[in-house]
Amino acid sequence: MSKRFGIISGVILGVLVLAATFVGGIWFRSLAVLIMVLMHYEFSTITNAPVRAPLANAIGWMAVLATAVFILTSLPSMALAAIFIGGCGAVLAGVTRGGGLWSATAVFYAGFSGLALAEIRGEGHFGLFAMLFIFAIVWATDILAYFCGRALGGPKLAPRISPGKTWSGALFGAAAGVGAGVGVALIIRQGGGLMIPLIALLLSVASEIGDLFESWVKR
C-alpha cells in the first residue's frame, strides 16, 4: 500500500513540476525556490547544523530566504550575492564550533541549485526545452538505476557510502539518461549531433554523483 502511494505521489508531483515548467514565469521560479528551501532544510538536518552551529545555521537560512526573494523578483545578481555573503558568513560564524563549513555548504548547494533552475528556465522556449531535457535525463537515470539495480544486483558501486547502489544500476541508469536526453532532443530539434548524447551522459553521471555525495554526507 505504501509503495503504491509513493508511486502515485511521485506521478502527481511529476505532473505538477512539468506543469510549472511549461507555464514558466513566477510559477517556475516559485518551484525553484521551493526546491532550494527543501534542499537546504534536508542538508542542514542531515549534518545536524542547528545543533552543531546554530548561529551559522541561522545565517544560512537568512541567506536562503534572501536568495528566494531575489529569485522570485528576477534579480539573479542579487541572489548570487546573497548566496556568497551567506556562505561566507556561515563559515565565519561557525568556525569556533566546527559546523560553519557544513552550513556554508548547505547555502551554496541549495542556493546555486535554485538559482540555476530559475535561470535555465528563464522566459523563452529555449529555457523550456532545456529544462525538459534536464528533467528527462535525471528522472530516467534515477528510475532505471533503482529498478535495474534491484533486479540485476551485482557488484556494489560504493559500498561504504551507499550499500544499495550497484554498478549495474549505475550503468543502466546512465544509458537511460542518455536515451531520454537524445529522445527529447529529437522531438524538439530533430537531432543535435554528437554533443547531445555527450551532454546527456555528463548530466546523468552528475546526477548519480550528486546522489552519492548526499549519501556520503548522511554517513
XYZ file of N, CA and C in Angstrom:
657
model
N 0.823 -1.202 0.000
C 0.000 0.000 0.000
C 0.860 1.257 0.000
N 1.872 1.289 0.876
C 2.746 2.453 0.974
C 3.549 2.640 -0.315
N 3.956 1.523 -0.937
C 4.696 1.608 -2.190
C 3.824 2.186 -3.289
N 2.570 1.742 -3.343
C 1.645 2.264 -4.358
C 1.390 3.746 -4.120
N 1.241 4.128 -2.854
C 1.032 5.537 -2.518
C 2.230 6.378 -2.942
N 3.429 5.816 -2.737
C 4.638 6.532 -3.131
C 4.701 6.744 -4.634
N 4.300 5.729 -5.401
C 4.306 5.849 -6.865
C 3.297 6.892 -7.319
N 2.090 6.834 -6.727
C 1.046 7.801 -7.095
C 1.487 9.221 -6.737
N 2.079 9.382 -5.561
C 2.560 10.704 -5.145
C 3.642 11.215 -6.085
N 4.528 10.299 -6.489
C 5.592 10.678 -7.409
C 5.050 11.130 -8.757
N 4.033 10.417 -9.246
C 3.424 10.782 -10.534
C 2.755 12.148 -10.446
N 2.020 12.379 -9.363
C 1.347 13.668 -9.180
C 2.371 14.799 -9.085
N 3.431 14.556 -8.313
C 4.472 15.564 -8.177
C 5.133 15.856 -9.525
N 5.380 14.791 -10.306
C 5.985 14.976 -11.619
C 5.100 15.801 -12.542
N 3.791 15.550 -12.483
C 2.846 16.312 -13.313
C 2.858 17.781 -12.917
N 2.890 18.060 -11.609
C 2.914 19.445 -11.134
C 4.203 20.149 -11.551
N 5.319 19.438 -11.466
C 6.601 20.015 -11.879
C 6.592 20.335 -13.371
N 6.084 19.417 -14.175
C 6.014 19.646 -15.621
C 5.072 20.797 -15.951
N 3.954 20.898 -15.221
C 3.012 21.989 -15.451
C 3.671 23.338 -15.164
N 4.384 23.422 -14.044
C 5.076 24.664 -13.708
C 6.171 24.978 -14.723
N 6.816 23.936 -15.238
C 7.865 24.124 -16.238
C 7.288 24.683 -17.538
N 6.160 24.147 -17.973
C 5.522 24.622 -19.202
C 5.032 26.064 -19.055
N 4.448 26.382 -17.905
C 3.921 27.733 -17.701
C 5.053 28.742 -17.548
N 6.078 28.366 -16.788
C 7.217 29.247 -16.584
C 6.880 30.427 -15.692
N 7.626 31.519 -15.859
C 7.362 32.729 -15.094
C 7.452 32.531 -13.596
N 6.562 33.216 -12.877
C 6.572 33.170 -11.422
C 6.288 31.776 -10.899
N 5.542 30.971 -11.668
C 5.216 29.619 -11.227
C 6.464 28.742 -11.156
N 7.297 28.826 -12.189
C 8.506 28.004 -12.145
C 9.522 28.571 -11.160
N 9.594 29.900 -11.067
C 10.513 30.481 -10.082
C 10.105 30.075 -8.665
N 8.797 29.986 -8.431
C 8.317 29.526 -7.119
C 8.707 28.067 -6.885
N 8.626 27.255 -7.931
C 9.052 25.862 -7.829
C 10.548 25.781 -7.517
N 11.346 26.602 -8.194
C 12.792 26.618 -7.947
C 13.090 27.010 -6.507
N 12.342 27.988 -5.987
C 12.521 28.423 -4.602
C 12.139 27.307 -3.635
N 11.035 26.619 -3.911
C 10.609 25.513 -3.048
C 11.666 24.410 -3.018
N 12.199 24.068 -4.180
C 13.248 23.046 -4.243
C 14.468 23.496 -3.450
N 14.848 24.755 -3.598
C 16.003 25.291 -2.880
C 15.811 25.209 -1.364
N 14.649 25.615 -0.892
C 14.367 25.593 0.549
C 14.393 24.166 1.089
N 13.785 23.234 0.360
C 13.778 21.838 0.791
C 15.186 21.243 0.808
N 15.989 21.598 -0.202
C 17.368 21.112 -0.234
C 18.164 21.633 0.949
N 17.988 22.907 1.265
C 18.721 23.484 2.397
C 18.275 22.860 3.713
N 16.963 22.652 3.849
C 16.453 22.023 5.070
C 17.012 20.613 5.239
N 16.983 19.825 4.150
C 17.470 18.444 4.234
C 18.957 18.406 4.549
N 19.736 19.237 3.862
C 21.181 19.238 4.078
C 21.516 19.694 5.500
N 20.812 20.724 5.973
C 21.058 21.208 7.334
C 20.688 20.159 8.368
N 19.620 19.418 8.094
C 19.165 18.403 9.040
C 20.123 17.223 9.117
N 20.552 16.712 7.961
C 21.412 15.525 7.987
C 22.816 15.840 8.504
N 23.228 17.104 8.449
C 24.531 17.485 9.011
C 24.412 18.001 10.441
N 23.176 17.998 10.969
C 22.915 18.434 12.342
C 23.395 19.871 12.579
N 23.274 20.703 11.564
C 23.745 22.081 11.654
C 23.056 22.895 12.740
N 21.745 22.757 12.969
C 21.117 23.567 14.016
C 21.710 23.357 15.403
N 22.251 22.158 15.655
C 22.841 21.865 16.964
C 24.328 22.176 16.975
N 25.037 21.810 15.912
C 26.482 21.971 15.872
C 26.891 23.439 15.736
N 26.139 24.195 14.971
C 26.489 25.602 14.750
C 25.204 26.399 14.533
N 24.463 26.686 15.605
C 23.162 27.341 15.467
C 23.240 28.715 14.812
N 24.248 29.511 15.144
C 24.364 30.837 14.536
C 24.652 30.731 13.044
N 25.570 29.835 12.679
C 25.886 29.627 11.264
C 24.670 29.128 10.503
N 23.895 28.251 11.138
C 22.691 27.732 10.502
C 21.661 28.842 10.306
N 21.517 29.722 11.300
C 20.573 30.836 11.199
C 20.984 31.783 10.063
N 22.275 32.049 9.953
C 22.764 32.899 8.867
C 22.498 32.238 7.517
N 22.690 30.920 7.481
C 22.405 30.185 6.252
C 20.962 30.312 5.833
N 20.059 30.203 6.793
C 18.630 30.329 6.483
C 18.283 31.742 6.017
N 18.883 32.748 6.627
C 18.630 34.119 6.189
C 19.103 34.323 4.761
N 20.256 33.721 4.445
C 20.784 33.831 3.083
C 19.871 33.142 2.080
N 19.365 31.970 2.442
C 18.469 31.234 1.551
C 17.163 31.994 1.338
N 16.616 32.560 2.399
C 15.377 33.324 2.271
C 15.584 34.583 1.429
N 16.729 35.245 1.616
C 17.030 36.417 0.783
C 17.188 36.003 -0.677
N 17.858 34.893 -0.897
C 18.014 34.379 -2.256
C 16.661 34.078 -2.875
N 15.760 33.517 -2.073
C 14.417 33.209 -2.560
C 13.694 34.466 -3.035
N 13.795 35.533 -2.258
C 13.151 36.801 -2.637
C 13.718 37.314 -3.960
N 15.037 37.245 -4.108
C 15.670 37.754 -5.327
C 15.352 36.880 -6.542
N 15.209 35.578 -6.331
C 14.817 34.701 -7.439
C 13.389 35.022 -7.872
N 12.499 35.193 -6.907
C 11.101 35.471 -7.220
C 10.929 36.822 -7.919
N 11.801 37.761 -7.622
C 11.721 39.089 -8.233
C 12.653 39.246 -9.435
N 13.213 38.124 -9.895
C 14.073 38.103 -11.092
C 15.278 39.032 -10.965
N 16.004 38.885 -9.853
C 17.235 39.646 -9.635
C 18.372 38.648 -9.391
N 18.844 37.977 -10.442
C 19.836 36.912 -10.256
C 21.161 37.382 -9.672
N 21.609 38.593 -10.029
C 22.883 39.081 -9.489
C 22.783 39.285 -7.980
N 21.643 39.778 -7.510
C 21.441 39.948 -6.074
C 21.339 38.590 -5.380
N 20.692 37.634 -6.035
C 20.601 36.284 -5.475
C 21.997 35.676 -5.337
N 22.820 35.870 -6.348
C 24.181 35.346 -6.306
C 24.972 35.986 -5.164
N 24.801 37.286 -4.979
C 25.488 37.978 -3.892
C 25.017 37.457 -2.539
N 23.707 37.197 -2.402
C 23.173 36.686 -1.138
C 23.747 35.310 -0.814
N 23.918 34.490 -1.841
C 24.484 33.154 -1.627
C 25.928 33.253 -1.134
N 26.734 34.076 -1.792
C 28.142 34.208 -1.405
C 28.285 34.830 -0.022
N 27.545 35.902 0.239
C 27.635 36.560 1.545
C 27.170 35.623 2.649
N 26.046 34.921 2.407
C 25.534 33.993 3.409
C 26.480 32.837 3.669
N 27.073 32.296 2.600
C 28.017 31.198 2.767
C 29.243 31.610 3.546
N 29.801 32.767 3.205
C 30.991 33.264 3.922
C 30.645 33.595 5.368
N 29.453 34.173 5.584
C 29.027 34.482 6.946
C 28.854 33.235 7.788
N 28.338 32.164 7.179
C 28.158 30.908 7.906
C 29.498 30.314 8.313
N 30.478 30.413 7.437
C 31.809 29.902 7.766
C 32.392 30.662 8.952
N 32.319 31.982 8.916
C 32.887 32.804 9.992
C 32.153 32.582 11.311
N 30.836 32.454 11.242
C 30.044 32.289 12.461
C 30.259 30.929 13.100
N 30.537 29.926 12.292
C 30.650 28.578 12.837
C 32.056 28.081 13.016
N 33.044 28.931 12.773
C 34.428 28.456 12.806
C 34.839 27.991 14.199
N 34.267 28.594 15.234
C 34.670 28.223 16.591
C 34.157 26.852 17.002
N 33.022 26.411 16.402
C 32.452 25.122 16.785
C 32.599 24.070 15.696
N 33.162 24.441 14.576
C 33.431 23.473 13.530
C 32.268 23.130 12.627
N 31.129 23.781 12.808
C 29.971 23.465 11.983
C 29.714 24.448 10.871
N 30.492 25.518 10.817
C 30.250 26.557 9.830
C 30.430 26.096 8.404
N 31.375 25.198 8.174
C 31.638 24.728 6.820
C 30.441 23.976 6.262
N 29.800 23.158 7.091
C 28.617 22.428 6.635
C 27.460 23.372 6.350
N 27.294 24.384 7.198
C 26.231 25.367 6.974
C 26.472 26.131 5.683
N 27.725 26.484 5.433
C 28.063 27.184 4.196
C 27.824 26.295 2.990
N 28.184 25.018 3.109
C 27.954 24.072 2.013
C 26.469 23.963 1.707
N 25.642 23.962 2.754
C 24.189 23.900 2.564
C 23.693 25.113 1.784
N 24.232 26.290 2.104
C 23.828 27.518 1.407
C 24.220 27.450 -0.065
N 25.478 27.089 -0.323
C 25.955 27.029 -1.708
C 25.231 25.940 -2.494
N 25.090 24.785 -1.876
C 24.465 23.631 -2.542
C 23.025 23.932 -2.931
N 22.251 24.441 -1.980
C 20.841 24.736 -2.247
C 20.683 26.013 -3.066
N 21.430 27.047 -2.704
C 21.283 28.338 -3.374
C 21.611 28.294 -4.845
N 22.757 27.696 -5.180
C 23.145 27.600 -6.588
C 22.168 26.731 -7.372
N 21.659 25.681 -6.732
C 20.703 24.798 -7.414
C 19.422 25.548 -7.757
N 18.870 26.266 -6.775
C 17.650 27.021 -7.012
C 17.829 28.116 -8.044
N 18.933 28.858 -7.942
C 19.192 29.939 -8.893
C 19.425 29.397 -10.292
N 20.154 28.293 -10.399
C 20.422 27.702 -11.713
C 19.134 27.244 -12.387
N 18.250 26.607 -11.624
C 16.982 26.165 -12.191
C 16.177 27.345 -12.734
N 16.084 28.411 -11.931
C 15.304 29.574 -12.350
C 15.895 30.224 -13.588
N 17.227 30.315 -13.644
C 17.873 30.987 -14.771
C 17.865 30.128 -16.035
N 17.993 28.833 -15.887
C 17.939 27.957 -17.066
C 16.558 28.021 -17.704
N 15.515 27.972 -16.884
C 14.164 28.039 -17.441
C 13.903 29.396 -18.079
N 14.239 30.476 -17.386
C 14.052 31.805 -17.951
C 12.612 32.043 -18.384
N 12.463 32.729 -19.512
C 11.128 33.078 -20.007
C 10.831 32.542 -21.404
N 11.853 32.107 -22.133
C 11.643 31.731 -23.527
C 11.497 30.234 -23.748
N 11.332 29.879 -25.023
C 11.155 28.474 -25.390
C 12.433 27.664 -25.184
N 13.588 28.289 -25.388
C 14.840 27.549 -25.205
C 14.965 27.051 -23.766
N 14.595 27.911 -22.809
C 14.655 27.507 -21.403
C 13.717 26.355 -21.108
N 12.533 26.379 -21.724
C 11.579 25.277 -21.555
C 12.172 23.980 -22.077
N 12.758 24.028 -23.270
C 13.348 22.826 -23.852
C 14.527 22.336 -23.010
N 15.319 23.273 -22.509
C 16.477 22.898 -21.691
C 16.042 22.184 -20.418
N 14.979 22.691 -19.772
C 14.509 22.061 -18.543
C 13.904 20.690 -18.812
N 13.166 20.558 -19.901
C 12.615 19.243 -20.249
C 13.740 18.252 -20.519
N 14.787 18.711 -21.170
C 15.965 17.889 -21.451
C 16.605 17.410 -20.140
N 16.778 18.339 -19.192
C 17.405 18.002 -17.915
C 16.522 17.066 -17.093
N 15.245 17.386 -16.995
C 14.336 16.544 -16.213
C 14.275 15.126 -16.773
N 14.213 15.008 -18.090
C 14.144 13.688 -18.712
C 15.369 12.855 -18.348
N 16.532 13.469 -18.390
C 17.777 12.752 -18.083
C 17.820 12.333 -16.619
N 17.543 13.271 -15.725
C 17.634 12.986 -14.289
C 16.602 11.937 -13.875
N 15.375 12.097 -14.331
C 14.329 11.138 -13.948
C 14.599 9.757 -14.518
N 15.002 9.684 -15.780
C 15.291 8.381 -16.383
C 16.461 7.710 -15.675
N 17.478 8.485 -15.336
C 18.635 7.943 -14.624
C 18.231 7.366 -13.282
N 17.487 8.119 -12.509
C 17.082 7.673 -11.168
C 16.199 6.424 -11.232
N 15.216 6.443 -12.126
C 14.254 5.329 -12.187
C 14.924 4.034 -12.635
N 15.688 4.123 -13.740
C 16.331 2.900 -14.236
C 17.438 2.414 -13.310
N 18.168 3.340 -12.700
C 19.225 2.933 -11.768
C 18.614 2.173 -10.587
N 17.475 2.624 -10.120
C 16.820 1.969 -8.980
C 16.310 0.578 -9.354
N 15.513 0.517 -10.411
C 14.876 -0.755 -10.754
C 15.877 -1.773 -11.310
N 16.797 -1.335 -12.155
C 17.794 -2.272 -12.697
C 18.765 -2.721 -11.624
N 19.105 -1.806 -10.725
C 19.996 -2.186 -9.632
C 19.375 -3.249 -8.747
N 18.086 -3.104 -8.460
C 17.395 -4.091 -7.624
C 17.194 -5.411 -8.367
N 16.913 -5.329 -9.662
C 16.619 -6.544 -10.430
C 17.883 -7.333 -10.766
N 18.955 -6.634 -11.113
C 20.168 -7.313 -11.578
C 21.194 -7.522 -10.473
N 21.230 -6.615 -9.494
C 22.212 -6.751 -8.420
C 23.627 -6.613 -8.943
N 24.529 -7.419 -8.384
C 25.911 -7.388 -8.828
C 26.799 -6.574 -7.910
N 28.022 -6.265 -8.374
C 28.990 -5.523 -7.547
C 28.445 -4.172 -7.096
N 28.807 -3.807 -5.883
C 28.360 -2.541 -5.325
C 29.173 -1.385 -5.922
N 28.483 -0.274 -6.146
C 29.150 0.901 -6.711
C 30.051 1.573 -5.689
N 29.523 1.811 -4.502
C 30.301 2.435 -3.420
C 29.751 1.909 -2.100
N 30.125 0.682 -1.714
C 29.503 0.022 -0.554
C 29.634 0.790 0.754
N 30.721 1.519 0.944
C 30.894 2.252 2.195
C 30.026 3.510 2.251
N 29.647 4.013 1.100
C 28.857 5.250 1.043
C 27.381 4.947 0.910
N 27.046 4.087 -0.057
C 25.646 3.750 -0.322
C 25.561 2.274 -0.690
N 25.331 1.405 0.293
C 25.336 -0.045 0.050
C 24.306 -0.513 -0.964
N 23.252 0.251 -1.189
C 22.206 -0.191 -2.099
C 22.502 0.041 -3.566
N 23.473 0.887 -3.875
C 23.752 1.226 -5.266
C 24.734 0.215 -5.877
N 24.433 -0.214 -7.107
C 25.267 -1.196 -7.794
C 25.776 -0.628 -9.113
N 26.813 -1.271 -9.646
C 27.343 -0.869 -10.946
C 26.323 -1.101 -12.051
N 25.552 -2.167 -11.933
C 24.545 -2.430 -12.957
C 23.498 -1.321 -12.986
N 23.065 -0.892 -11.808
C 22.114 0.203 -11.736
C 22.684 1.495 -12.293
N 23.950 1.765 -11.953
C 24.588 2.991 -12.427
C 24.726 2.996 -13.943
N 25.139 1.873 -14.521
C 25.338 1.798 -15.973
C 24.012 1.880 -16.729
N 23.021 1.132 -16.253
C 21.718 1.190 -16.924
C 21.062 2.553 -16.724
N 21.275 3.156 -15.552
C 20.747 4.490 -15.313
C 21.363 5.509 -16.252
N 22.682 5.430 -16.440
C 23.353 6.350 -17.358
C 22.876 6.147 -18.792
N 22.713 4.875 -19.187
C 22.223 4.584 -20.540
C 20.815 5.132 -20.732
N 19.971 4.979 -19.702
C 18.609 5.505 -19.787
C 18.612 7.019 -19.861
N 19.499 7.645 -19.099
C 19.594 9.096 -19.132
C 19.991 9.611 -20.510
N 20.970 8.953 -21.109
C 21.396 9.342 -22.461
C 20.240 9.134 -23.450
N 19.574 7.992 -23.350
C 18.449 7.721 -24.246
C 17.335 8.743 -24.100
N 17.019 9.115 -22.859
C 15.963 10.095 -22.620
C 16.362 11.464 -23.162
N 17.621 11.849 -22.929
C 18.081 13.136 -23.429
C 18.057 13.211 -24.949
N 18.530 12.169 -25.591
C 18.520 12.122 -27.056
C 17.085 12.133 -27.577
N 16.197 11.404 -26.884
C 14.798 11.370 -27.294
C 14.156 12.740 -27.255
N 14.389 13.481 -26.175
C 13.840 14.834 -26.071
C 14.433 15.739 -27.152
N 15.740 15.607 -27.373
C 16.384 16.431 -28.399
C 15.823 16.140 -29.785
N 15.558 14.880 -30.076
C 14.999 14.516 -31.378
C 13.594 15.083 -31.551
N 12.820 15.056 -30.491
C 11.456 15.583 -30.560
C 11.474 17.098 -30.757
N 12.395 17.758 -30.065
C 12.421 19.223 -30.078
C 13.177 19.786 -31.272
N 14.356 19.201 -31.547
C 15.239 19.802 -32.539
C 15.515 18.920 -33.747
N 15.024 17.718 -33.759
C 15.324 16.778 -34.840
C 16.824 16.528 -34.975
N 17.472 16.287 -33.857
C 18.890 15.965 -33.922
C 19.675 16.658 -32.833
N 20.802 17.217 -33.219
C 21.649 17.901 -32.255
C 23.077 17.433 -32.309
N 23.353 16.399 -33.103
C 24.724 15.961 -33.269
C 25.249 15.182 -32.083
N 26.553 14.969 -32.093
C 27.206 14.161 -31.069
C 27.179 14.825 -29.697
N 27.075 16.150 -29.653
C 27.102 16.854 -28.374
C 25.920 16.490 -27.486
N 24.785 16.178 -28.076
C 23.593 15.874 -27.274
C 23.814 14.650 -26.390
N 24.218 13.483 -26.940
C 24.453 12.334 -26.047
C 25.587 12.572 -25.062
N 26.599 13.335 -25.453
C 27.700 13.625 -24.530
C 27.227 14.474 -23.354
N 26.453 15.512 -23.663
C 25.906 16.350 -22.587
C 24.966 15.535 -21.710
N 24.148 14.702 -22.342
C 23.228 13.855 -21.580
C 23.987 12.918 -20.655
N 25.074 12.341 -21.143
C 25.883 11.442 -20.316
C 26.491 12.188 -19.134
N 27.008 13.380 -19.377
C 27.603 14.176 -18.295
C 26.558 14.520 -17.235
N 25.365 14.913 -17.674
C 24.304 15.248 -16.725
C 23.847 14.016 -15.944
N 23.780 12.876 -16.628
C 23.379 11.649 -15.963
C 24.391 11.236 -14.899
N 25.667 11.293 -15.257
C 26.724 10.946 -14.299
C 26.728 11.938 -13.131
N 26.526 13.226 -13.437
C 26.482 14.236 -12.382
C 25.327 13.970 -11.424
N 24.208 13.510 -11.964
C 23.061 13.176 -11.123
C 23.390 12.038 -10.166
N 24.074 11.025 -10.663
C 24.435 9.888 -9.813
C 25.494 10.282 -8.789
N 26.423 11.138 -9.179
C 27.431 11.615 -8.231
C 26.768 12.435 -7.128
N 25.768 13.231 -7.507
C 25.030 14.006 -6.513
C 24.352 13.115 -5.489
N 23.778 12.001 -5.948
C 23.155 11.046 -5.021
C 24.195 10.444 -4.075
N 25.360 10.105 -4.623
C 26.421 9.539 -3.791
C 26.936 10.568 -2.777
N 27.043 11.812 -3.212
C 27.506 12.870 -2.307
C 26.553 13.020 -1.130
N 25.256 13.019 -1.403
C 24.273 13.149 -0.340
C 24.329 11.941 0.599
N 24.511 10.750 0.029
C 24.638 9.553 0.873
C 25.879 9.637 1.744
N 26.971 10.177 1.194
C 28.212 10.340 1.956
C 28.014 11.305 3.117
N 27.307 12.393 2.864
C 27.055 13.367 3.910
C 26.223 12.745 5.038
N 25.230 11.933 4.674
C 24.383 11.300 5.668
C 25.185 10.386 6.581
N 26.248 9.798 6.049
C 27.056 8.869 6.846
C 28.163 9.586 7.587
